[in-house]
Amino acid sequence: MRILISNDDGYGAPGIEALACALESLGEVTVVAPGGNRSGASNALSIHGTIGVRQAAPRRFIVDGTPADCVHLAMTGLLEKLPDIVVSGINCGSNLGDDTLYSGTVAAAREGYMFGVDAIAFSQIEPGWAELESAAGIARVLVRAFLDWKKRQEQTQGATLLNVNIPMLPAAEVKGFRTTRLGRREAARPAKCLDRTGDRSLYSLGPAGDPKDAGIGTDFAAVRQGYVTVTPLQVDFTDVTQINPAASWVESVQFTVE
Ligand code: MN
């Protein structure tokens, strides 16, 4: 069993260290992670320019790039063989609902999935690294159960991409696992203007919006109740409900060059 581990908090972050330790007993672990914190990088790839890589130890690589760069490069250059699974995290903070679009943690997993490899992203719902051992233990339990389930599936089923959020609780207080769908957030909070001098301004972006759809069945609801949430993801953004409404006007647009 070959396990590729990455994250977006960076190679030195406690979360990836704990995850690598926890999964060591399940197979051959390779860590390929960004040199610094690249949270919020989504699936950005450094397609312009070059990417520096430093081998820190056997099967340990520090990449001067994004989380997606790390997994992409591992898949296409660093590893002799594709891994059996890509595991990302454990992230410092939740990745719920719309967060999955921006998250580098989710993106590292999604990049593996793009190569047809099973992938799981793990996040702790509060920053601060409390209960990290508990979270790492939970990650190991879930990865092992996933691999067992996968072994029983037909080879033709294709790859699976899972987004997992872990409550910030001692393992004994976690209620169990729940399969969920993504909730939705309100639009992000306003940006803050920190400084203005002449024609130059300095802004910081506002935080993510509060949960808007956090009802029954969502990741927001279940994790709040103390469950580990497991949300299967896909990468196809097509809104099938809008194909016919769009066709009603798009296909009657007269194409004329003015
Ligand atoms: Mn992060």
Tab-separated table of C-alpha atoms and ligand atoms in Angstrom, residues 8-9 39 91 105, ligand 1:
chain	number	residue	atom	x	y	z
A	8	ASP	CA	-1.621	23.191	2.598
A	9	ASP	CA	-0.359	24.334	6.017
A	39	SER	CA	-3.873	27.642	2.672
A	91	ASN	CA	-5.718	20.933	8.200
A	105	THR	CA	-6.109	20.808	1.721
B	1	MN	MN	-4.650	25.171	5.797
